[in-house]
Amino acid sequence: MPTRIGTSLETAVRCLESGRLVAIPTETVYGLAGNALDPRVVARIFSVKGRPSFDPLIVHLSAAEEVFRYASAVPDAAQRLMEAFWPGPLTMVLPRRAVIPDIVTAGLPTAAFRVPRHPVAQALLKRLPFPLAAPSANRFARLSPTRPEHVMEQLAGKISYILDGGPTEVGVESTIVRVADDGKAAWLLRPGGIPAEAVEKVLGMPLLSPEHSHIQAPGQMKRHYSPAVPLMLVDDLAAWIGRHGIPDATAFLAFHTLPAGVVQGAVLSPSGNLEEAAARLFAVLHRFEKDDRVRRIVAEKVPETGLGRAINDRLRRAAAEPPT
Ligand code: TXA
Ligand code: MG
């Protein structure tokens, strides 16, 4: 099927209402969207992405109030987070009602919800009589798309329409939080577009790690997505170059300054701003991936605070060894 990029809300609505998939812009990354209440449509999302069925999807709602139709319990702590961060890049995992098909949640008794704040996503969701299930619009284990062209490169021929909302503003996926049913604890399942510190401030308690708890965080594979060329993550580029020199066919990804002598490289934010760095991250990796002269990427860690946590998380996963 031919894939078109366009700005027609009408076309997107028509496709989605007839059970087809559409790539849509959100403030974080582009999503591969379909009717979340139709199991056959959701099954197609998994097959188009090549995604394992144990990895549950996020349900995108048009407004915060809608959560009560799809979640069976919304603790006070979760409501405070909704008030503070919706619409926006925060996803909340809550007990689900039966209207959400099993295939969306990989059979879990919980579902992940978010209200995107991108004006095009908002306008689209308001026009539809159902919420949208949408994973990032990339092939499984590949880079997330922050521009319509990135979606085209990975999904051309597999979907009919890519709704163009320009480059995404935040650039990394949403922060995922699970609040305990009694509201007395909360877990950070994935660092993302809302800094963990901001979530903790609203909650008035520290976020826990799911690692040593009964909380399930499926889909958080160690090697999550990977550029087509190997990526190495180092503490400091200048120190690394001091030891190894500048090898051939190597591109360097710096936080704010490229070391002297580097010709193939990119800077995430010349002023050292973590929000700007997050917004550029995937576009720069896509560019390196397409460049025949680049056969290896050496990236440096950014400060582990605010959006830096999400950036380092994505770089660490990109750098993890492939499973053997
Ligand atoms: O910013 C984003 O969140 C983007 C845009 C398109 O909204 N979406 C996105 O979706 O990143 P995806 O499919 O790439 O990541 C969804 C992740 C799953 O891999 C899983 O880790 C978590 O959300 N998740 C979904 N449902 C869950 C549940 N019931 N319990 C725990 N984690 C869940
Ligand atoms: Mg993804």
XYZ file of C-alpha atoms and ligand atoms in Angstrom:
358
model
C 0.000 0.000 0.000
C 1.331 3.481 -0.811
C 2.101 5.588 2.275
C 1.340 9.309 2.226
C 2.497 12.117 4.521
C -0.096 14.875 4.920
C -1.725 17.307 7.313
C -5.374 16.304 6.804
C -7.187 15.603 10.052
C -10.141 14.425 7.924
C -8.066 11.704 6.286
C -6.672 10.561 9.637
C -10.156 10.414 11.170
C -11.527 8.479 8.182
C -8.692 5.925 8.291
C -8.961 5.409 12.051
C -12.764 5.150 11.989
C -12.540 2.445 9.345
C -10.102 0.429 11.435
C -6.874 1.416 9.720
C -3.631 2.557 11.363
C -2.270 6.105 11.150
C 1.074 7.475 12.350
C 0.319 10.504 14.506
C 2.424 13.264 16.032
C 2.634 13.608 19.804
C 4.831 15.983 21.795
C 7.251 13.111 22.569
C 7.632 10.924 19.460
C 5.367 9.858 16.570
C 2.930 7.073 17.474
C 1.518 4.221 15.381
C -2.138 4.676 16.285
C -5.293 2.599 16.021
C -8.640 2.129 17.784
C -7.684 0.916 21.280
C -11.071 -0.750 21.777
C -10.858 -3.006 18.702
C -8.675 -6.094 19.279
C -8.216 -6.726 15.533
C -6.888 -3.222 14.972
C -4.557 -3.561 17.949
C -3.314 -6.895 16.594
C -2.300 -5.077 13.392
C -0.286 -2.555 15.419
C 1.768 -5.443 16.814
C 2.279 -7.030 13.399
C 3.163 -3.803 11.551
C 5.728 -2.956 14.238
C 7.027 -6.489 14.507
C 6.543 -6.129 18.243
C 6.352 -9.067 20.675
C 2.844 -9.484 22.081
C 4.042 -9.452 25.706
C 4.904 -5.755 25.408
C 1.749 -3.736 26.300
C 0.630 -0.512 24.580
C -0.235 2.950 25.915
C -3.861 4.093 25.610
C -4.081 7.753 24.515
C -7.067 9.701 25.831
C -8.469 13.050 24.676
C -8.896 14.443 28.188
C -8.044 13.566 31.788
C -11.704 12.901 32.769
C -11.798 10.021 30.277
C -9.506 7.979 32.490
C -12.444 7.133 34.748
C -14.143 5.309 31.855
C -11.175 3.037 31.304
C -9.433 2.687 34.697
C -11.225 0.910 37.525
C -9.440 2.810 40.315
C -7.637 6.145 40.284
C -5.873 6.772 43.622
C -5.595 10.369 44.891
C -1.870 10.393 44.193
C -2.566 9.507 40.547
C -5.167 12.271 40.325
C -2.647 14.788 41.586
C -0.225 13.697 38.866
C -2.956 13.965 36.221
C -3.777 17.502 37.345
C -0.136 18.508 37.298
C 1.010 16.862 34.049
C -1.953 16.085 31.736
C -2.045 16.871 28.921
C 1.667 16.074 28.634
C 4.382 13.419 28.513
C 3.398 11.435 31.613
C 1.958 7.907 31.304
C 0.191 6.349 34.252
C -0.321 2.635 34.812
C -3.650 1.970 36.545
C -5.993 -0.983 37.080
C -8.081 -1.308 33.914
C -11.736 -1.865 33.161
C -12.849 -4.724 30.916
C -13.543 -2.405 27.931
C -9.812 -2.298 27.300
C -9.092 -5.472 25.299
C -6.552 -7.945 26.709
C -4.321 -7.593 23.685
C -3.653 -3.915 24.540
C -2.241 -4.757 27.961
C -0.657 -8.116 27.106
C -3.142 -9.653 29.519
C -2.078 -7.542 32.518
C -4.789 -6.354 34.937
C -3.440 -2.812 34.481
C -3.277 -0.463 31.490
C -1.062 2.517 30.676
C -2.810 5.848 29.985
C -1.734 9.232 28.777
C -3.254 12.466 27.424
C -0.872 13.905 24.803
C -0.564 17.666 24.570
C 0.446 17.990 20.898
C -2.293 20.177 19.354
C -2.714 17.820 16.355
C -3.029 14.750 18.613
C -5.513 16.644 20.779
C -7.628 17.729 17.814
C -7.610 14.181 16.430
C -8.549 12.496 19.723
C -11.403 14.979 20.233
C -12.855 13.967 16.857
C -12.780 10.225 17.574
C -15.316 8.203 19.564
C -12.574 5.902 20.917
C -9.119 6.219 22.530
C -5.978 5.393 20.528
C -3.517 2.633 21.294
C -0.157 3.868 20.068
C 3.380 2.619 20.492
C 6.210 4.669 19.026
C 5.929 4.484 15.218
C 9.171 2.606 14.609
C 9.878 -1.027 13.778
C 10.524 -3.044 16.934
C 13.952 -2.385 18.511
C 14.718 0.516 16.154
C 15.042 4.236 16.818
C 11.927 6.175 17.769
C 10.703 8.697 15.157
C 10.635 12.401 15.940
C 9.779 13.517 12.381
C 7.335 12.238 9.750
C 10.270 11.225 7.486
C 11.590 8.914 10.225
C 8.243 7.104 10.188
C 8.315 6.909 6.395
C 11.775 5.313 6.450
C 10.614 2.497 8.729
C 6.945 1.955 7.896
C 6.567 2.902 4.208
C 4.190 0.479 2.504
C 2.808 -0.805 5.798
C 0.410 2.031 6.715
C -1.554 4.355 4.475
C -1.224 7.704 6.251
C 1.317 9.659 8.297
C -0.260 12.730 9.891
C 2.368 15.474 9.769
C 2.646 17.586 12.931
C 6.227 18.747 12.356
C 9.236 17.734 14.439
C 8.246 16.680 17.958
C 8.897 19.101 20.793
C 10.077 16.868 23.664
C 11.918 14.214 21.639
C 11.998 11.350 24.156
C 9.058 9.116 25.096
C 6.769 9.777 28.049
C 7.732 9.108 31.651
C 5.865 6.003 32.886
C 4.737 5.853 36.522
C 2.804 3.176 38.391
C 1.019 4.389 41.516
C 0.127 1.729 44.114
C -3.603 1.074 44.466
C -3.544 2.576 47.975
C -1.603 5.591 46.659
C 1.176 5.070 49.231
C 3.984 4.210 46.824
C 4.899 4.906 43.212
C 7.356 3.320 40.797
C 9.253 4.872 37.907
C 8.831 2.324 35.085
C 10.553 4.453 32.420
C 12.320 7.824 32.675
C 10.993 10.199 29.991
C 9.727 13.628 29.043
C 8.655 14.690 32.543
C 11.644 14.770 34.907
C 11.370 12.218 37.738
C 12.144 15.032 40.203
C 9.010 16.916 39.098
C 6.859 13.804 39.630
C 8.373 13.243 43.076
C 7.659 16.837 44.046
C 3.946 16.481 43.246
C 3.768 13.078 44.959
C 5.703 14.220 48.015
C 7.608 10.917 48.023
C 10.502 9.353 46.145
C 9.795 7.154 43.110
C 10.803 3.522 43.634
C 12.574 1.312 41.146
C 10.500 -1.629 39.868
C 13.573 -3.874 39.895
C 13.238 -5.308 43.388
C 9.475 -5.267 43.678
C 6.438 -7.195 42.494
C 5.712 -4.418 39.968
C 5.882 -5.519 36.367
C 7.554 -3.328 33.797
C 7.291 -5.375 30.623
C 8.807 -3.930 27.490
C 11.731 -2.340 29.265
C 14.239 -4.596 27.540
C 17.854 -3.872 28.201
C 18.614 -3.438 24.531
C 15.508 -1.587 23.559
C 16.210 0.060 20.289
C 19.423 0.260 18.447
C 20.918 2.400 15.760
C 21.931 0.318 12.743
C 25.573 0.990 13.703
C 27.085 0.059 17.087
C 27.006 2.747 19.759
C 29.460 3.041 22.611
C 28.601 5.104 25.686
C 31.454 6.836 27.538
C 31.728 9.254 30.473
C 33.778 11.857 28.688
C 34.573 12.179 24.969
C 37.789 14.171 25.348
C 39.224 11.596 27.760
C 38.208 8.738 25.447
C 39.855 10.431 22.459
C 42.943 11.055 24.611
C 43.271 7.284 25.028
C 42.094 6.014 21.637
C 42.601 8.893 19.209
C 40.028 9.487 16.492
C 39.426 6.178 14.686
C 38.155 6.071 11.087
C 34.440 5.957 10.339
C 33.578 6.976 13.901
C 31.011 9.667 14.708
C 31.022 11.438 18.069
C 27.940 12.550 19.931
C 28.728 15.266 22.487
C 26.476 16.905 25.063
C 27.637 20.532 24.597
C 31.134 20.638 23.066
C 32.938 18.470 20.528
C 36.580 17.835 21.414
C 39.166 19.512 19.162
C 39.987 17.610 15.971
C 36.650 15.815 15.634
C 35.168 16.208 12.148
C 32.337 13.675 12.203
C 30.191 14.581 15.132
C 27.162 16.319 16.568
C 26.396 18.378 19.640
C 23.085 17.831 21.424
C 22.919 21.307 22.965
C 25.682 23.924 22.638
C 24.367 25.700 25.742
C 24.177 22.471 27.745
C 20.378 22.528 27.970
C 18.936 19.055 28.645
C 15.549 19.810 27.085
C 17.172 20.879 23.836
C 19.393 17.784 24.003
C 16.385 15.454 24.410
C 14.588 17.087 21.499
C 17.591 16.507 19.181
C 18.702 13.060 20.352
C 16.818 10.742 17.984
C 17.153 13.015 14.936
C 20.940 13.014 15.325
C 21.039 9.216 15.731
C 18.833 8.804 12.651
C 21.247 11.018 10.704
C 24.331 9.018 11.780
C 22.525 5.777 10.984
C 21.919 6.886 7.395
C 25.426 8.207 6.835
C 27.570 5.629 4.981
C 30.711 7.164 6.425
C 29.638 6.270 9.970
C 30.321 2.730 11.123
C 30.458 3.389 14.863
C 29.067 6.023 17.235
C 30.815 7.102 20.424
C 28.380 9.021 22.633
C 28.955 10.690 25.959
C 26.663 10.586 28.975
C 24.802 13.730 29.950
C 24.199 14.828 33.572
C 21.864 12.337 35.286
C 19.249 14.922 36.297
C 15.968 16.184 34.830
C 15.579 15.020 31.221
C 19.169 13.770 31.407
C 17.862 10.595 33.016
C 15.719 9.793 29.973
C 18.569 10.661 27.558
C 21.084 8.438 29.395
C 18.497 5.656 29.619
C 17.984 5.669 25.819
C 21.753 5.851 25.179
C 22.405 2.962 27.599
C 19.803 0.805 25.876
C 21.163 1.716 22.441
C 24.614 0.674 23.677
C 23.660 -2.638 25.291
C 25.076 -5.730 23.624
C 22.577 -7.544 21.396
C 21.069 -10.611 23.078
C 22.926 -13.781 22.114
O 5.750 9.004 24.535
C 5.265 7.888 24.467
O 4.926 7.243 25.487
C 5.033 7.287 23.063
C 3.985 8.124 22.348
C 3.626 7.564 21.000
O 2.859 8.273 23.181
N 4.644 5.921 23.155
C 5.501 4.924 23.549
O 4.933 3.667 23.506
O 6.627 5.128 23.896
P 5.785 2.341 23.530
O 4.835 1.283 23.068
O 7.024 2.484 22.753
O 6.051 2.073 25.046
C 5.016 1.596 25.881
C 5.573 1.021 27.146
C 5.697 -0.498 27.123
O 6.860 -0.927 26.493
C 5.707 -0.817 28.608
O 7.027 -0.633 29.080
C 4.813 0.280 29.197
O 4.633 1.246 28.194
N 3.490 -0.238 29.579
C 2.352 -0.245 28.859
N 1.345 -0.818 29.557
C 1.856 -1.199 30.740
C 1.333 -1.858 31.898
N 0.063 -2.250 31.976
N 2.179 -2.075 32.944
C 3.473 -1.682 32.879
N 4.034 -1.059 31.812
C 3.235 -0.830 30.756
Mg 8.990 2.453 21.692
